[in-house]
Tab-separated table of C-alpha atoms and ligand atoms in Angstrom:
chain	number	residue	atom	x	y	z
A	22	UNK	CA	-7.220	18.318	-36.848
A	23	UNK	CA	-3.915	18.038	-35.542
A	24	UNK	CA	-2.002	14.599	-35.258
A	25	UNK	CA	-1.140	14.065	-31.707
A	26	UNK	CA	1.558	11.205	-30.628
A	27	UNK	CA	1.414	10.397	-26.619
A	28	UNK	CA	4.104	8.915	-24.969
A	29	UNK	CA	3.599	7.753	-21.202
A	30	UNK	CA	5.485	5.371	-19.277
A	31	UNK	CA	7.483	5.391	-15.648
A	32	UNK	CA	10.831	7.823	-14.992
A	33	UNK	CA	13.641	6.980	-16.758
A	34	UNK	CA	11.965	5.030	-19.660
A	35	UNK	CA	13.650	7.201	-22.356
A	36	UNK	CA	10.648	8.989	-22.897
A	37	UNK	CA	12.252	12.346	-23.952
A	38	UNK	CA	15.446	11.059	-25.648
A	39	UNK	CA	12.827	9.151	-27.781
A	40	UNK	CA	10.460	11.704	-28.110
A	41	UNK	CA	12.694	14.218	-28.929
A	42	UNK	CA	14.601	12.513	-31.527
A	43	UNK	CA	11.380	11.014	-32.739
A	44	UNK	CA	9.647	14.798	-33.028
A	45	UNK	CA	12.674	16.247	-35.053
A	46	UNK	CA	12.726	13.577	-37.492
A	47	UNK	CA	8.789	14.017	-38.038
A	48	UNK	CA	8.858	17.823	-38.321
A	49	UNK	CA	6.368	17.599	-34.627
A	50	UNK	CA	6.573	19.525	-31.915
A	51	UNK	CA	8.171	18.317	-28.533
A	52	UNK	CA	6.159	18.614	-25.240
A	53	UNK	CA	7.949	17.862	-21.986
A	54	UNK	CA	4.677	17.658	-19.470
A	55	UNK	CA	7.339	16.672	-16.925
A	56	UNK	CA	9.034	19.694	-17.144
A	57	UNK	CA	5.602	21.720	-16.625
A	58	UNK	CA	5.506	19.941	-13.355
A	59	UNK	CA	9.201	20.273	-12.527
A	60	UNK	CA	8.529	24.283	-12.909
A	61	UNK	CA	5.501	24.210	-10.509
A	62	UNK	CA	7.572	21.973	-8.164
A	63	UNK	CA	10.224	24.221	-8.406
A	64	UNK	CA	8.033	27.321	-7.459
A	65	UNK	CA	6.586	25.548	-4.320
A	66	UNK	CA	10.484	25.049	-3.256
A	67	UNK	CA	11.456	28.232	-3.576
A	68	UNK	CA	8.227	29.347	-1.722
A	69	UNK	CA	9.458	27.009	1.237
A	70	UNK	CA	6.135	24.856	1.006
A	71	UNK	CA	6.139	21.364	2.688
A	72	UNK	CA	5.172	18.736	-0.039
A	73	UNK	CA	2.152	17.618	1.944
A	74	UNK	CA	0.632	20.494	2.917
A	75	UNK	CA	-2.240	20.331	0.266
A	76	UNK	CA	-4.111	23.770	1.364
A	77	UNK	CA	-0.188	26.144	0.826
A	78	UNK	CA	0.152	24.368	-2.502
A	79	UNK	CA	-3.470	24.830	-3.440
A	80	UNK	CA	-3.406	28.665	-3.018
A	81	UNK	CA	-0.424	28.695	-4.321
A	82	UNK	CA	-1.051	27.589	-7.519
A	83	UNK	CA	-2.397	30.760	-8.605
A	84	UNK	CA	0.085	32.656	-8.090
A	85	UNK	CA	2.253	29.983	-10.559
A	86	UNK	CA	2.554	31.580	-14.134
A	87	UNK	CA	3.995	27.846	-16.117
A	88	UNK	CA	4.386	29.059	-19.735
A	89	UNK	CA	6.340	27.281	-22.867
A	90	UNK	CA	8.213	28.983	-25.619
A	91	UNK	CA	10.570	27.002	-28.371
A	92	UNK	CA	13.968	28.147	-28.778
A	93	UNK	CA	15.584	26.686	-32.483
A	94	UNK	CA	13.128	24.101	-31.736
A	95	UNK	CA	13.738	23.184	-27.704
A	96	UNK	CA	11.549	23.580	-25.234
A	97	UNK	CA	11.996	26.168	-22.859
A	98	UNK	CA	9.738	26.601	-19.543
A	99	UNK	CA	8.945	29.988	-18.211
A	100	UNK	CA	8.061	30.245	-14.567
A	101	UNK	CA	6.036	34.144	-14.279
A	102	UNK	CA	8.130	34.683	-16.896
A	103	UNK	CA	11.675	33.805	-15.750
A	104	UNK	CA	12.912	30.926	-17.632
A	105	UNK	CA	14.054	28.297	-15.369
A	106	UNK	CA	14.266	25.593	-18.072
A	107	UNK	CA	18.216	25.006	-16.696
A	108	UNK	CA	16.925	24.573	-13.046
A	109	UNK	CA	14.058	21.692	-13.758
A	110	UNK	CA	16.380	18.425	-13.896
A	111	UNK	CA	17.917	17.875	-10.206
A	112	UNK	CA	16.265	14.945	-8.349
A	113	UNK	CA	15.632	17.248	-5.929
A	114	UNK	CA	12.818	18.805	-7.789
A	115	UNK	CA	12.104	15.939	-9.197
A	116	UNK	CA	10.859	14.349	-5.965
A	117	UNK	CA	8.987	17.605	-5.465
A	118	UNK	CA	7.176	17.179	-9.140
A	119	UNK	CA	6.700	13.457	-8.161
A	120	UNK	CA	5.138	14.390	-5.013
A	121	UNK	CA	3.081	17.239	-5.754
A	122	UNK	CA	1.730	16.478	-9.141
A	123	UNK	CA	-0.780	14.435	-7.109
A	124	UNK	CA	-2.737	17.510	-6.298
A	125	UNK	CA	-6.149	18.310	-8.383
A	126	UNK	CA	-4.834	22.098	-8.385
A	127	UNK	CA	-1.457	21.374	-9.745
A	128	UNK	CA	-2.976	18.840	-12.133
A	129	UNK	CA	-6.042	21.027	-13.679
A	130	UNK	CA	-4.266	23.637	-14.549
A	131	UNK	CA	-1.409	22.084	-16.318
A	132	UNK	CA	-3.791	19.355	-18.466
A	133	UNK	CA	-5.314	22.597	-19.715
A	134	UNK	CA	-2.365	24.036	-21.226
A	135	UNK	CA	-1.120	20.871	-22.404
A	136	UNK	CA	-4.415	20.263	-23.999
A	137	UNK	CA	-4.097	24.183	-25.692
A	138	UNK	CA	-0.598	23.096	-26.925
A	139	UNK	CA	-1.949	20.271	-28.980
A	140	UNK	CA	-5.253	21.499	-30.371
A	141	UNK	CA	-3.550	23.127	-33.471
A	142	UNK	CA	-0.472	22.116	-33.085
A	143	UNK	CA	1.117	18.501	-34.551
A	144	UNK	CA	2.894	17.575	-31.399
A	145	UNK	CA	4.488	14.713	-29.471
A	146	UNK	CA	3.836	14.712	-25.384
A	147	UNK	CA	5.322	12.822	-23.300
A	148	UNK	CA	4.214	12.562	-19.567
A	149	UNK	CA	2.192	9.994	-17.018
A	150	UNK	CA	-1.506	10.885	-18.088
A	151	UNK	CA	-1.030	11.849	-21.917
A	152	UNK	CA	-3.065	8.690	-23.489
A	153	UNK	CA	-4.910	8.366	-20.089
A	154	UNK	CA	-6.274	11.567	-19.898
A	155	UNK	CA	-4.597	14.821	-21.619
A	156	UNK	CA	-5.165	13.572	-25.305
A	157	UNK	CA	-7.304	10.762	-25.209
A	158	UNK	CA	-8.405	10.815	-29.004
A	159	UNK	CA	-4.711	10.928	-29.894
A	160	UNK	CA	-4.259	9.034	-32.826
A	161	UNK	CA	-0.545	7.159	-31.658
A	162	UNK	CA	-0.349	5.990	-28.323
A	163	UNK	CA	2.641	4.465	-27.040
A	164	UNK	CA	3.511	3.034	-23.206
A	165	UNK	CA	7.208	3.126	-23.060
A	166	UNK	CA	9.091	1.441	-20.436
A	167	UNK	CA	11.897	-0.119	-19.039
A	168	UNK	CA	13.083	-2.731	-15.935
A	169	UNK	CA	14.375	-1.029	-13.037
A	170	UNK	CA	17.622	-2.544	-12.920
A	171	UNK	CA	17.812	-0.677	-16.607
A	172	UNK	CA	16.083	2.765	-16.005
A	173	UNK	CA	18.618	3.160	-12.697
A	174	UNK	CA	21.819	2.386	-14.945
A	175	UNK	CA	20.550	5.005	-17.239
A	176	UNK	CA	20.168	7.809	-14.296
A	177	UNK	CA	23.962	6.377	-12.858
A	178	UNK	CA	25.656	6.616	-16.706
A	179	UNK	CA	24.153	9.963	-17.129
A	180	UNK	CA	24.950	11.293	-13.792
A	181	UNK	CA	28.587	9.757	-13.615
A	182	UNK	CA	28.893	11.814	-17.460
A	183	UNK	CA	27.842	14.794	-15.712
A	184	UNK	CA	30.389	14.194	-13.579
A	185	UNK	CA	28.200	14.494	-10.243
A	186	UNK	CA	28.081	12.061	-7.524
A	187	UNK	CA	25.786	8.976	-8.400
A	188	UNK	CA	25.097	5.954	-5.911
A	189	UNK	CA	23.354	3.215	-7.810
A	190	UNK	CA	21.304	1.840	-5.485
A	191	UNK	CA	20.087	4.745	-4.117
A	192	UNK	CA	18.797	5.752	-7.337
A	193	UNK	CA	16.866	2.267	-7.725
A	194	UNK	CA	15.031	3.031	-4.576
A	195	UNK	CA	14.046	6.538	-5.537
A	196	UNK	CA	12.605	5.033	-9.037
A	197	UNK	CA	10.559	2.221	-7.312
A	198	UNK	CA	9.131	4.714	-4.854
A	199	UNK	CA	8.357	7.604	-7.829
A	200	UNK	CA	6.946	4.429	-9.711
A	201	UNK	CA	4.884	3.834	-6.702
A	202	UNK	CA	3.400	7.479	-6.041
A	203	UNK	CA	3.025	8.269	-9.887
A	204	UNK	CA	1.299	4.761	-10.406
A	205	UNK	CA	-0.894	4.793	-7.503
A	206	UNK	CA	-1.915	8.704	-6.808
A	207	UNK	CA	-5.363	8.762	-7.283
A	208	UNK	CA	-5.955	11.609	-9.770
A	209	UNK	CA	-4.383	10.587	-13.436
A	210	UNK	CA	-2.550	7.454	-12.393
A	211	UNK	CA	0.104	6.154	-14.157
A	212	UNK	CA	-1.387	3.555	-16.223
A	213	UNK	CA	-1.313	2.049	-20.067
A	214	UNK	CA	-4.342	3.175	-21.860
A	215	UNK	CA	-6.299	0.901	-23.416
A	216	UNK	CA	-5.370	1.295	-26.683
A	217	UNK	CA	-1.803	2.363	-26.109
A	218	UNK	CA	0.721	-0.009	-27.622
A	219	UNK	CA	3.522	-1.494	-25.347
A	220	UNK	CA	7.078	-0.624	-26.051
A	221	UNK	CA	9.749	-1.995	-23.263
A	222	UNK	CA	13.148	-0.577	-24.104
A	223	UNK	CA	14.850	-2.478	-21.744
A	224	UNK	CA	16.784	-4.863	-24.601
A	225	UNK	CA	16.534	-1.853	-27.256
A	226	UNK	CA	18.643	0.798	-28.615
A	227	UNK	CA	17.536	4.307	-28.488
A	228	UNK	CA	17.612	3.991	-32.186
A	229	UNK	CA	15.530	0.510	-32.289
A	230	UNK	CA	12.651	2.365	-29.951
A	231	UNK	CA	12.708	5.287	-32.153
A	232	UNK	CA	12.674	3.324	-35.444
A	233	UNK	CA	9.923	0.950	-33.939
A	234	UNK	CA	7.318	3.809	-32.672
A	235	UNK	CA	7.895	6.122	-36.005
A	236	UNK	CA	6.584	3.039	-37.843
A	237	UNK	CA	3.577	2.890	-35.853
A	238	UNK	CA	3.301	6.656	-36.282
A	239	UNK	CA	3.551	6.536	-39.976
A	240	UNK	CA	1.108	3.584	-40.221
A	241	UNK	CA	-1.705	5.461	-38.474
A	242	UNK	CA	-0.663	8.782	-40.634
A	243	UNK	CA	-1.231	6.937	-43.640
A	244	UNK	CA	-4.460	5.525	-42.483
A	245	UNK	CA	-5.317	8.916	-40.951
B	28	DC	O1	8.932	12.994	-16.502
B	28	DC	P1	9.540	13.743	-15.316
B	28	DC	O2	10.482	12.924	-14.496
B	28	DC	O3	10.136	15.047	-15.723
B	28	DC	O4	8.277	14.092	-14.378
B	28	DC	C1	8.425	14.600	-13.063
B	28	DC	C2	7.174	14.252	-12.260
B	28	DC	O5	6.051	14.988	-12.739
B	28	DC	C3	6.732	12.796	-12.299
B	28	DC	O6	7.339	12.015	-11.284
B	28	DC	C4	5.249	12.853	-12.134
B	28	DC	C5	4.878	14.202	-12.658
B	28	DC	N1	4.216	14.147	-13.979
B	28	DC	C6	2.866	13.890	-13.980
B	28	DC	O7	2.264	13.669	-12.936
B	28	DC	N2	2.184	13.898	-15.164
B	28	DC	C7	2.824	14.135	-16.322
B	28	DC	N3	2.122	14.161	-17.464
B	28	DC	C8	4.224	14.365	-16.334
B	28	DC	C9	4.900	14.348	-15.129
C-alpha cells in the first residue's frame, strides 16, 4: 500500500512551500489539490460563467478535462490538454477556486482523481479535505496553519518580491472571507480531522515546520 501524507489547513498556511520541500527530501510525490481547483476555476472564467450560477458550472464540468503530469519532478496541470500550470496563481482565480469548489460537481470529480493519484503512488497532498475526506486512511495527517496577521504578511512579502502591487489589508480581508467560505461550505469543509496533528507555523521557520512534520512522518514509517 502506498504511504500517503495529508496536509490541510487555511490559504496561506505554507502548505506547498512545506509540502514541497518536505516531498523532495522524502523521495514522495507532490500533489497541489489547489491547483486542480484553480484549473477548473480558471475554465469557468474563461467560459464567462458567474460564480453562483450552480446549473452553468454544473454542465460545465464535463466539458473540463483537469489532468496532472510531473515535469523534473513539478507539478504541472493540464486543462483539455493545454497546460495552464503558469496561469493558476492570480487571486483572481483564486477567488473563483474559493468560490466554486463548493459545488458537488466540481468537488466529485476532482476527489476522484486525487484519490487515483495516491492509490499506488507514495505521495504528499495538500488541500482543504485531504485528511477529511480524499485520503482518510492516510497514515500522516497534519493541520497546518497560521494567524492571519501572519498568512497576509506572507501573500504582501511575496507579492511586493514579485514586484506587483500588494495592499496589506486588503489581502487580510480576502483571507478571512476565503477562510470563511472554505471553512463553512457545506460539502468537504475545512476542518482538522480527528486524528490530524496540529502544526501552527505562525512562530516557525519554514525549516522548523518541515523538520517538525518529517519527524512525525518518519515515526509512523517506522511503525508502518
Ligand atoms: O490552496 P489554494 O489556495 O490553491 O486553493 C484554492 C481554492 O481551492 C481554495 O480556496 C479552496 C479550494 N480547494 C478545495 O476546496 N479543496 C482542496 N482540497 C484544495 C483547494
Amino acid at each position: 500500500m502506498a504511504f500517503n501524507i495529508a496536509i490541510d489547513g487555511p490559504a496561506g498556511a505554507g502548505k506547498s512551500t512545506i509540502a514541497k520541500t518536505l516531498a523532495k527530501e522524502l523521495g514522495y510525490v507532490y500533489v497541489d489539490t489547489g491547483a486542480m481547483y484553480r484549473a477548473m476555476a480558471y475554465f469557468f472564467l474563461q467560459k464567462g460563467i458567474n460564480k453562483d450560477d450552480e446549473a452553468a458550472i454544473t454542465e460545465a464540468v464535463d466539458g473540463a478535462d483537469v489532468t496532472i503530469r510531473y515535469e523534473n519532478g513539478v507539478q504541472q496541470v493540464l486543462l483539455n490538454g493545454e497546460n495552464v500550470t503558469g496561469c493558476l496563481r492570480t487571486e483572481q482565480v483564486g477567488n473563483m477556486a474559493s468560490s466554486t469548489s463548493v459545488y458537488p460537481a466540481v468537488r466529485t470529480k476532482l476527489v476522484a482523481l486525487q484519490q487515483k493519484l495516491a492509490k499506488t503512488t507514495d505521495v504528499i497532498m495538500d488541500g482543504r479535505d485531504i485528511g477529511t475526506c480524499v485520503l482518510p486512511d492516510a497514515q500522516v495527517k497534519i493541520y497546518l496553519t497560521a494567524s492571519v496577521e501572519t498568512r497576509a504578511k506572507r501573500r504582501y512579502m511575496e507579492l511586493m518580491e514579485k514586484g506587483e502591487p500588494a495592499d496589506l489589508e486588503k489581502i487580510a480581508t480576502d483571507i478571512k472571507e476565503r477562510d470563511h467560505r472554505d471553512m463553512h461550505r457545506e460539502m468537504s469543509p475545512l476542518r482538522q480531522a480527528e486524528d490530524a496533528v496540529l502544526v501552527d507555523s505562525s512562530d516557525m521557520s519554514i525549516v522548523e515546520v518541515v523538520s517538525a512534520i518529517r519527524a512525525i512522518a518518519e515515526e509512523k514509517r517506522g511503525l508502518a
